[in-house]
Short mmCIF file of C-alpha atoms in Angstrom, two decimals:
data_model
loop_
_atom_site.label_atom_id
_atom_site.label_comp_id
_atom_site.label_asym_id
_atom_site.label_seq_id
_atom_site.Cartn_x
_atom_site.Cartn_y
_atom_site.Cartn_z
CA UNK A 1 0.00 0.00 0.00
CA UNK A 2 1.30 3.42 -0.94
CA UNK A 3 2.31 5.61 2.00
CA UNK A 4 3.55 9.14 1.30
CA UNK A 5 6.46 10.32 3.44
CA UNK A 6 6.02 11.95 5.84
CA UNK A 7 2.35 12.61 4.90
CA UNK A 8 0.19 13.30 1.88
CA UNK A 9 -0.05 16.94 2.90
CA UNK A 10 3.28 18.62 3.67
CA UNK A 11 3.52 22.16 5.02
CA UNK A 12 6.87 23.89 4.99
CA UNK A 13 8.04 25.01 8.41
CA UNK A 14 8.54 28.57 7.25
CA UNK A 15 4.78 29.07 6.90
CA UNK A 16 4.42 28.29 10.60
CA UNK A 17 7.09 30.82 11.51
CA UNK A 18 5.93 34.08 10.00
CA UNK A 19 3.30 33.97 7.25
CA UNK A 20 2.31 37.51 8.09
CA UNK A 21 5.87 38.62 7.25
CA UNK A 22 5.90 36.74 3.97
CA UNK A 23 2.64 38.38 2.96
CA UNK A 24 4.40 41.72 3.04
CA UNK A 25 7.34 40.57 0.94
CA UNK A 26 7.56 40.90 -2.86
CA UNK A 27 7.53 37.81 -5.02
CA UNK A 28 10.79 35.99 -5.69
CA UNK A 29 11.84 34.15 -8.80
CA UNK A 30 11.71 30.41 -9.35
CA UNK A 31 14.65 30.34 -11.72
CA UNK A 32 15.41 26.67 -12.37
CA UNK A 33 13.99 23.17 -12.23
CA UNK A 34 16.28 20.13 -12.30
CA UNK A 35 15.52 16.43 -12.47
CA UNK A 36 17.96 13.55 -11.86
CA UNK A 37 17.12 9.86 -12.17
CA UNK A 38 19.29 7.51 -10.12
CA UNK A 39 19.12 3.72 -9.76
CA UNK A 40 17.40 4.06 -6.38
CA UNK A 41 15.22 7.16 -6.79
CA UNK A 42 14.43 10.30 -8.78
CA UNK A 43 15.26 13.71 -7.35
CA UNK A 44 13.55 16.89 -8.55
CA UNK A 45 15.00 20.20 -7.41
CA UNK A 46 13.22 23.55 -7.64
CA UNK A 47 15.64 26.49 -7.30
CA UNK A 48 14.09 29.60 -5.72
CA UNK A 49 15.53 33.10 -5.28
CA UNK A 50 15.06 33.15 -1.49
CA UNK A 51 13.23 31.34 1.29
CA UNK A 52 9.49 30.91 0.73
CA UNK A 53 6.68 28.89 2.24
CA UNK A 54 5.16 26.08 0.22
CA UNK A 55 2.49 23.38 0.43
CA UNK A 56 2.19 20.05 -1.33
CA UNK A 57 -0.52 17.47 -1.89
CA UNK A 58 -1.35 14.29 -3.77
CA UNK A 59 -4.06 14.02 -6.45
CA UNK A 60 -5.67 11.10 -8.29
CA UNK A 61 -6.95 10.44 -11.82
CA UNK A 62 -4.32 10.89 -13.05
CA UNK A 63 -1.81 10.16 -10.27
CA UNK A 64 0.24 13.25 -9.46
CA UNK A 65 1.73 15.29 -6.67
CA UNK A 66 2.14 19.04 -6.71
CA UNK A 67 4.04 21.72 -4.84
CA UNK A 68 2.73 25.28 -4.63
CA UNK A 69 5.39 27.89 -3.89
CA UNK A 70 3.87 31.08 -2.50
CA UNK A 71 4.92 34.68 -3.13
CA UNK A 72 6.83 33.49 -6.18
CA UNK A 73 7.02 34.17 -9.90
CA UNK A 74 8.30 31.91 -12.65
CA UNK A 75 11.29 32.86 -14.76
CA UNK A 76 9.92 33.44 -18.30
CA UNK A 77 12.15 30.75 -19.81
CA UNK A 78 10.42 28.15 -17.62
CA UNK A 79 6.83 29.00 -18.59
CA UNK A 80 5.09 25.81 -19.69
CA UNK A 81 8.30 23.81 -19.51
CA UNK A 82 7.94 20.04 -19.08
CA UNK A 83 10.54 17.35 -18.39
CA UNK A 84 9.85 13.84 -19.66
CA UNK A 85 11.10 11.21 -17.22
CA UNK A 86 13.49 8.37 -18.03
CA UNK A 87 11.95 5.75 -15.76
CA UNK A 88 8.72 3.78 -15.74
CA UNK A 89 7.30 5.11 -12.47
CA UNK A 90 7.57 8.81 -13.37
CA UNK A 91 5.74 10.23 -16.39
CA UNK A 92 6.40 13.97 -16.49
CA UNK A 93 7.49 16.97 -14.44
CA UNK A 94 6.15 20.41 -15.36
CA UNK A 95 6.05 23.89 -13.88
CA UNK A 96 3.69 26.82 -14.37
CA UNK A 97 2.53 30.11 -12.88
CA UNK A 98 -0.73 29.01 -11.21
CA UNK A 99 -1.68 32.49 -9.94
CA UNK A 100 0.14 35.83 -10.05
CA UNK A 101 1.86 34.91 -6.76
CA UNK A 102 1.94 31.06 -6.77
CA UNK A 103 4.21 28.81 -8.84
CA UNK A 104 3.09 25.19 -9.12
CA UNK A 105 5.31 22.19 -9.85
CA UNK A 106 3.44 19.06 -10.91
CA UNK A 107 4.89 15.56 -10.97
CA UNK A 108 2.87 12.94 -12.84
CA UNK A 109 3.69 9.39 -11.75
CA UNK A 110 2.40 5.84 -11.48
CA UNK A 111 1.51 5.41 -7.81
CA UNK A 112 1.32 1.62 -8.20
CA UNK A 113 5.08 1.63 -8.87
CA UNK A 114 6.02 4.15 -6.15
CA UNK A 115 6.98 3.03 -2.65
CA UNK A 116 7.11 6.52 -1.11
CA UNK A 117 8.05 10.11 -1.74
CA UNK A 118 9.28 12.99 0.39
CA UNK A 119 9.21 16.74 -0.11
CA UNK A 120 11.47 19.03 1.91
CA UNK A 121 13.42 22.31 1.76
CA UNK A 122 17.18 22.78 1.59
CA UNK A 123 18.97 26.02 2.36
CA UNK A 124 21.91 28.17 1.24
CA UNK A 125 20.68 28.52 -1.47
CA UNK A 126 17.01 27.85 -0.81
CA UNK A 127 15.39 25.12 -2.86
CA UNK A 128 12.56 22.60 -2.64
CA UNK A 129 13.43 18.94 -3.20
CA UNK A 130 11.09 16.14 -4.25
CA UNK A 131 12.49 12.61 -3.87
CA UNK A 132 10.50 9.72 -5.37
CA UNK A 133 11.41 6.13 -4.49
CA UNK A 134 10.16 3.24 -6.66
CA UNK A 135 9.04 -0.11 -5.25
CA UNK A 136 11.97 -1.74 -7.06
CA UNK A 137 15.26 -0.09 -8.14
CA UNK A 138 15.11 1.00 -11.75
CA UNK A 139 17.28 -1.17 -13.98
CA UNK A 140 19.73 0.48 -16.34
CA UNK A 141 18.97 4.04 -15.28
CA UNK A 142 21.58 6.73 -15.41
CA UNK A 143 21.67 10.37 -14.31
CA UNK A 144 20.03 12.77 -16.76
CA UNK A 145 22.02 15.41 -18.52
CA UNK A 146 21.14 18.06 -15.94
CA UNK A 147 23.00 16.17 -13.22
CA UNK A 148 26.63 16.67 -12.35
CA UNK A 149 28.15 13.18 -11.78
CA UNK A 150 30.27 14.35 -8.86
CA UNK A 151 27.45 16.35 -7.27
CA UNK A 152 26.92 15.35 -3.65
CA UNK A 153 23.27 14.62 -3.05
CA UNK A 154 22.25 16.18 0.28
CA UNK A 155 20.02 14.15 2.55
CA UNK A 156 16.95 15.62 4.22
CA UNK A 157 16.88 16.04 8.00
CA UNK A 158 15.26 13.27 10.01
CA UNK A 159 12.49 14.05 12.49
CA UNK A 160 13.16 13.57 16.18
CA UNK A 161 10.75 11.26 18.04
CA UNK A 162 8.77 14.43 18.80
CA UNK A 163 8.76 15.65 15.19
CA UNK A 164 10.72 18.26 13.27
CA UNK A 165 12.26 20.75 15.68
CA UNK A 166 12.88 24.36 14.66
CA UNK A 167 16.54 23.56 13.98
CA UNK A 168 15.52 20.87 11.47
CA UNK A 169 12.80 23.00 9.92
CA UNK A 170 15.35 25.75 9.29
CA UNK A 171 18.01 23.38 7.93
CA UNK A 172 20.59 24.26 10.59
CA UNK A 173 23.84 22.34 11.01
CA UNK A 174 26.78 21.91 13.39
CA UNK A 175 30.18 23.57 12.94
CA UNK A 176 31.32 24.60 16.43
CA UNK A 177 31.29 22.31 19.47
CA UNK A 178 32.18 23.21 23.04
CA UNK A 179 33.45 20.31 25.17
CA UNK A 180 33.28 20.75 28.91
CA UNK A 181 35.54 18.50 31.03
CA UNK A 182 33.68 18.35 34.34
CA UNK A 183 35.06 19.84 37.58
CA UNK A 184 38.73 20.96 37.77
CA UNK A 185 41.13 22.79 40.06
CA UNK A 186 40.01 22.69 43.68
CA UNK A 187 36.96 20.65 42.68
CA UNK A 188 38.10 17.06 41.96
CA UNK A 189 34.61 15.71 41.38
CA UNK A 190 34.17 12.04 42.29
CA UNK A 191 37.25 10.29 43.69
CA UNK A 192 37.67 6.52 43.48
CA UNK A 193 38.95 4.30 46.30
CA UNK A 194 42.29 4.15 44.49
CA UNK A 195 42.52 7.91 44.18
CA UNK A 196 41.39 8.47 40.58
CA UNK A 197 39.79 11.89 40.19
CA UNK A 198 36.84 12.64 37.97
CA UNK A 199 38.36 15.95 36.85
CA UNK A 200 41.42 14.17 35.36
CA UNK A 201 39.43 11.50 33.55
CA UNK A 202 36.99 14.03 32.10
CA UNK A 203 39.84 16.16 30.75
CA UNK A 204 41.62 13.16 29.21
CA UNK A 205 38.46 12.06 27.38
CA UNK A 206 37.68 15.61 26.24
CA UNK A 207 41.15 16.02 24.73
CA UNK A 208 40.82 12.71 22.86
CA UNK A 209 37.38 13.71 21.61
CA UNK A 210 38.62 17.12 20.48
CA UNK A 211 41.32 15.50 18.36
CA UNK A 212 38.81 13.17 16.70
CA UNK A 213 36.39 15.99 15.86
CA UNK A 214 39.13 18.18 14.40
CA UNK A 215 41.08 15.51 12.50
CA UNK A 216 38.18 13.47 11.13
CA UNK A 217 35.45 16.09 10.69
CA UNK A 218 37.35 19.40 10.57
CA UNK A 219 35.01 20.91 13.15
CA UNK A 220 35.83 23.87 15.34
CA UNK A 221 36.20 22.60 18.91
CA UNK A 222 36.58 24.67 22.07
CA UNK A 223 37.27 23.28 25.56
CA UNK A 224 35.97 25.12 28.61
CA UNK A 225 39.26 24.14 30.25
CA UNK A 226 42.40 22.57 28.81
CA UNK A 227 44.21 22.12 32.12
CA UNK A 228 43.48 21.56 35.81
CA UNK A 229 41.85 24.89 36.62
CA UNK A 230 38.76 25.85 38.60
CA UNK A 231 35.79 27.00 36.56
CA UNK A 232 32.36 27.88 38.01
CA UNK A 233 29.48 25.78 36.71
CA UNK A 234 27.59 28.86 35.59
CA UNK A 235 30.48 30.06 33.40
CA UNK A 236 30.67 26.95 31.25
CA UNK A 237 27.60 27.57 29.11
CA UNK A 238 28.56 31.26 29.06
CA UNK A 239 31.72 30.21 27.21
CA UNK A 240 29.62 28.16 24.80
CA UNK A 241 27.28 31.09 24.17
CA UNK A 242 30.19 33.47 23.61
CA UNK A 243 31.66 31.07 21.04
CA UNK A 244 28.23 30.76 19.38
CA UNK A 245 28.58 27.00 19.73
CA UNK A 246 26.17 24.65 18.00
CA UNK A 247 26.57 21.90 20.63
CA UNK A 248 27.65 21.80 24.28
CA UNK A 249 28.82 18.47 25.73
CA UNK A 250 29.81 18.16 29.38
CA UNK A 251 31.84 15.06 30.26
CA UNK A 252 31.73 13.47 33.72
CA UNK A 253 32.44 10.21 35.56
CA UNK A 254 29.72 8.95 37.87
CA UNK A 255 29.71 7.78 41.49
CA UNK A 256 27.04 6.05 43.55
CA UNK A 257 26.56 4.85 47.11
CA UNK A 258 25.80 1.38 45.72
CA UNK A 259 29.21 0.26 44.50
CA UNK A 260 27.64 -2.49 42.40
CA UNK A 261 25.93 0.10 40.26
CA UNK A 262 27.69 0.62 36.95
CA UNK A 263 26.95 1.77 33.45
CA UNK A 264 26.67 4.81 31.21
CA UNK A 265 23.95 7.45 31.16
CA UNK A 266 23.40 10.72 29.36
CA UNK A 267 21.37 13.70 30.53
CA UNK A 268 19.70 16.70 28.96
CA UNK A 269 18.25 19.73 30.73
CA UNK A 270 14.76 19.16 32.09
CA UNK A 271 12.90 18.53 35.32
CA UNK A 272 12.87 14.98 36.63
CA UNK A 273 10.68 12.98 39.04
CA UNK A 274 13.41 10.32 39.27
CA UNK A 275 15.05 10.33 42.69
CA UNK A 276 18.30 8.86 41.35
CA UNK A 277 18.52 11.53 38.65
CA UNK A 278 17.96 14.24 41.21
CA UNK A 279 20.65 12.75 43.46
CA UNK A 280 23.14 12.85 40.57
CA UNK A 281 22.09 16.42 39.78
CA UNK A 282 22.62 17.40 43.43
CA UNK A 283 26.13 15.93 43.34
CA UNK A 284 27.07 17.64 40.07
CA UNK A 285 25.52 20.96 41.21
CA UNK A 286 27.29 20.99 44.58
CA UNK A 287 29.77 23.69 43.59
CA UNK A 288 27.17 26.14 42.30
CA UNK A 289 27.38 29.64 43.79
CA UNK A 290 23.69 30.44 43.21
CA UNK A 291 21.31 31.11 46.12
CA UNK A 292 17.74 30.08 46.95
CA UNK A 293 16.61 33.60 46.14
CA UNK A 294 17.53 32.93 42.50
CA UNK A 295 15.47 29.74 42.29
CA UNK A 296 12.48 31.27 40.50
CA UNK A 297 14.57 32.74 37.70
CA UNK A 298 16.49 29.49 37.39
CA UNK A 299 13.30 27.47 37.02
CA UNK A 300 12.10 29.90 34.37
CA UNK A 301 15.33 29.32 32.42
CA UNK A 302 14.67 25.59 32.37
CA UNK A 303 11.05 26.07 31.29
CA UNK A 304 12.10 28.52 28.56
CA UNK A 305 14.75 26.17 27.18
CA UNK A 306 13.76 25.75 23.52
CA UNK A 307 16.54 23.22 22.89
CA UNK A 308 15.02 20.35 24.87
CA UNK A 309 13.94 18.38 21.79
CA UNK A 310 17.35 18.65 20.12
CA UNK A 311 19.20 18.07 23.38
CA UNK A 312 17.24 14.91 24.00
CA UNK A 313 17.92 13.62 20.50
CA UNK A 314 21.63 14.42 20.84
CA UNK A 315 21.70 12.66 24.21
CA UNK A 316 20.03 9.55 22.81
CA UNK A 317 22.43 9.31 19.88
CA UNK A 318 25.50 9.79 22.09
CA UNK A 319 24.21 7.23 24.58
CA UNK A 320 23.51 4.62 21.90
CA UNK A 321 26.82 5.05 20.10
CA UNK A 322 28.87 5.20 23.30
CA UNK A 323 27.38 1.96 24.59
CA UNK A 324 27.89 0.28 21.21
CA UNK A 325 31.47 1.53 20.95
CA UNK A 326 32.44 0.16 24.36
CA UNK A 327 30.50 -3.09 23.91
CA UNK A 328 32.63 -3.95 20.88
CA UNK A 329 35.72 -4.20 23.09
CA UNK A 330 34.49 -4.74 26.66
CA UNK A 331 32.03 -7.16 28.24
CA UNK A 332 29.19 -6.27 30.57
CA UNK A 333 28.74 -2.67 29.38
CA UNK A 334 25.42 -1.40 30.74
CA UNK A 335 23.24 1.39 29.40
CA UNK A 336 21.42 3.31 32.10
CA UNK A 337 19.56 5.30 29.46
CA UNK A 338 18.83 8.93 28.69
CA UNK A 339 17.13 11.17 31.23
CA UNK A 340 16.22 14.80 31.76
CA UNK A 341 17.64 16.50 34.81
CA UNK A 342 18.18 19.98 36.34
CA UNK A 343 21.95 20.25 35.86
CA UNK A 344 23.45 23.69 36.46
CA UNK A 345 26.14 23.14 33.87
CA UNK A 346 23.44 22.86 31.19
CA UNK A 347 21.33 25.84 32.28
CA UNK A 348 21.62 28.90 30.09
CA UNK A 349 23.05 27.19 27.03
CA UNK A 350 21.66 28.59 23.79
CA UNK A 351 22.37 25.34 21.94
CA UNK A 352 21.59 21.62 22.36
CA UNK A 353 23.41 20.63 25.55
CA UNK A 354 24.03 17.27 27.21
CA UNK A 355 25.94 15.83 30.16
CA UNK A 356 27.54 12.39 29.68
CA UNK A 357 28.35 10.20 32.68
CA UNK A 358 30.89 7.95 30.99
CA UNK A 359 31.29 5.26 33.73
CA UNK A 360 31.29 4.85 37.52
CA UNK A 361 34.40 5.59 39.56
CA UNK A 362 32.61 4.00 42.51
CA UNK A 363 32.42 0.62 40.73
CA UNK A 364 35.59 -1.48 40.93
CA UNK A 365 35.40 -2.81 37.36
CA UNK A 366 34.68 0.52 35.72
CA UNK A 367 37.17 2.33 37.94
CA UNK A 368 39.87 -0.06 36.70
CA UNK A 369 38.80 0.43 33.10
CA UNK A 370 38.87 4.20 33.45
CA UNK A 371 42.56 3.94 34.36
CA UNK A 372 43.24 2.60 30.87
CA UNK A 373 44.03 5.09 28.06
CA UNK A 374 42.53 2.57 25.60
CA UNK A 375 39.20 2.61 27.46
CA UNK A 376 39.16 6.40 27.55
CA UNK A 377 39.95 6.52 23.82
CA UNK A 378 37.05 4.16 23.15
CA UNK A 379 34.76 6.43 25.19
CA UNK A 380 35.88 9.40 23.09
CA UNK A 381 35.25 7.38 19.94
CA UNK A 382 31.72 6.50 21.09
CA UNK A 383 30.82 10.12 21.87
CA UNK A 384 32.35 11.13 18.54
CA UNK A 385 30.17 8.60 16.69
CA UNK A 386 27.14 9.94 18.53
CA UNK A 387 27.92 13.48 17.39
CA UNK A 388 28.40 12.28 13.81
CA UNK A 389 25.10 10.41 14.03
CA UNK A 390 23.39 13.56 15.28
CA UNK A 391 24.87 15.70 12.48
CA UNK A 392 23.68 13.08 9.99
CA UNK A 393 20.15 13.33 11.38
CA UNK A 394 20.24 17.06 10.60
CA UNK A 395 21.02 16.24 6.96
CA UNK A 396 24.45 17.85 7.30
CA UNK A 397 26.86 14.93 7.56
#
């Protein structure tokens, strides 16, 4: 049964942002329409002068989908232009000026031969993309003459479990990452029975992770501290905001009264009814200099945090990849999951922010593993893979 992706009616995010602003803007030009047929799918690209809202829908008898681009005008050379398709599931693509301010792109196809399709915007420059996937790969197809063989085909962003966040609707990516090695200076963090300090482990992992991000992905990486210095919790997201970071990742090692407890868990900023989460938050927040009189404003900051959806998705991807990375080389690796919590180090960040508890210093097995540079490198690799996975979900990897 045919199922359009993500739905048979697609509304561009921009029309939910500021339609009243768009109504005041002059029309922009739709200046090109391109169509490429690949062995796995056909991609149709509509090039537009600047960002515009659009809607799309599916029609029957004959089978077709259309995209209406609002506050737009068609370049004269495209009037009435049609593109015959070179595959059996797609019949024709055409474009026309439907009204003085709406340009319509129509794709005629054979729905019986189509598995799914998706329609989404891409940015810089702005364009609307229509991807059509057949039930079976087309045999003997080759890119049409409009395609550049070496052209990299961008992938659309994936929705989070809660849908398309504003970052995904706007096509935003990740270039700058701030890594925060927990504690430091006079604050050692958790200390194991054998004297290992959380502050030293967190810094070692952060340095390994920085090297991976720079060498393998050419990202800009900033550390809140690169040596054993004291740094107030409240200043760490301030650094990230000043650097206009796209992600903030705070690295910690856990400790628990129950020394049998072990495993990895990742947190994002939120309230929590979980007593264990709140105990961890209390431990990590112990060095805060804030007072009870500032509680109301602090709670408001958490409520106003518009990055919760992205932070949660980032946390889930880091958690999954970190557990997988360690499980490939070590036995008995436990995932304690992803949870929201009121962590001071995450409050105030203007970007997706997470806190990773990489292992337990209070557990004998994990404490011994944390002594090993190889184990710490594998932790850095797992967090790295989680970041890459997150960037991929944004359509930017």
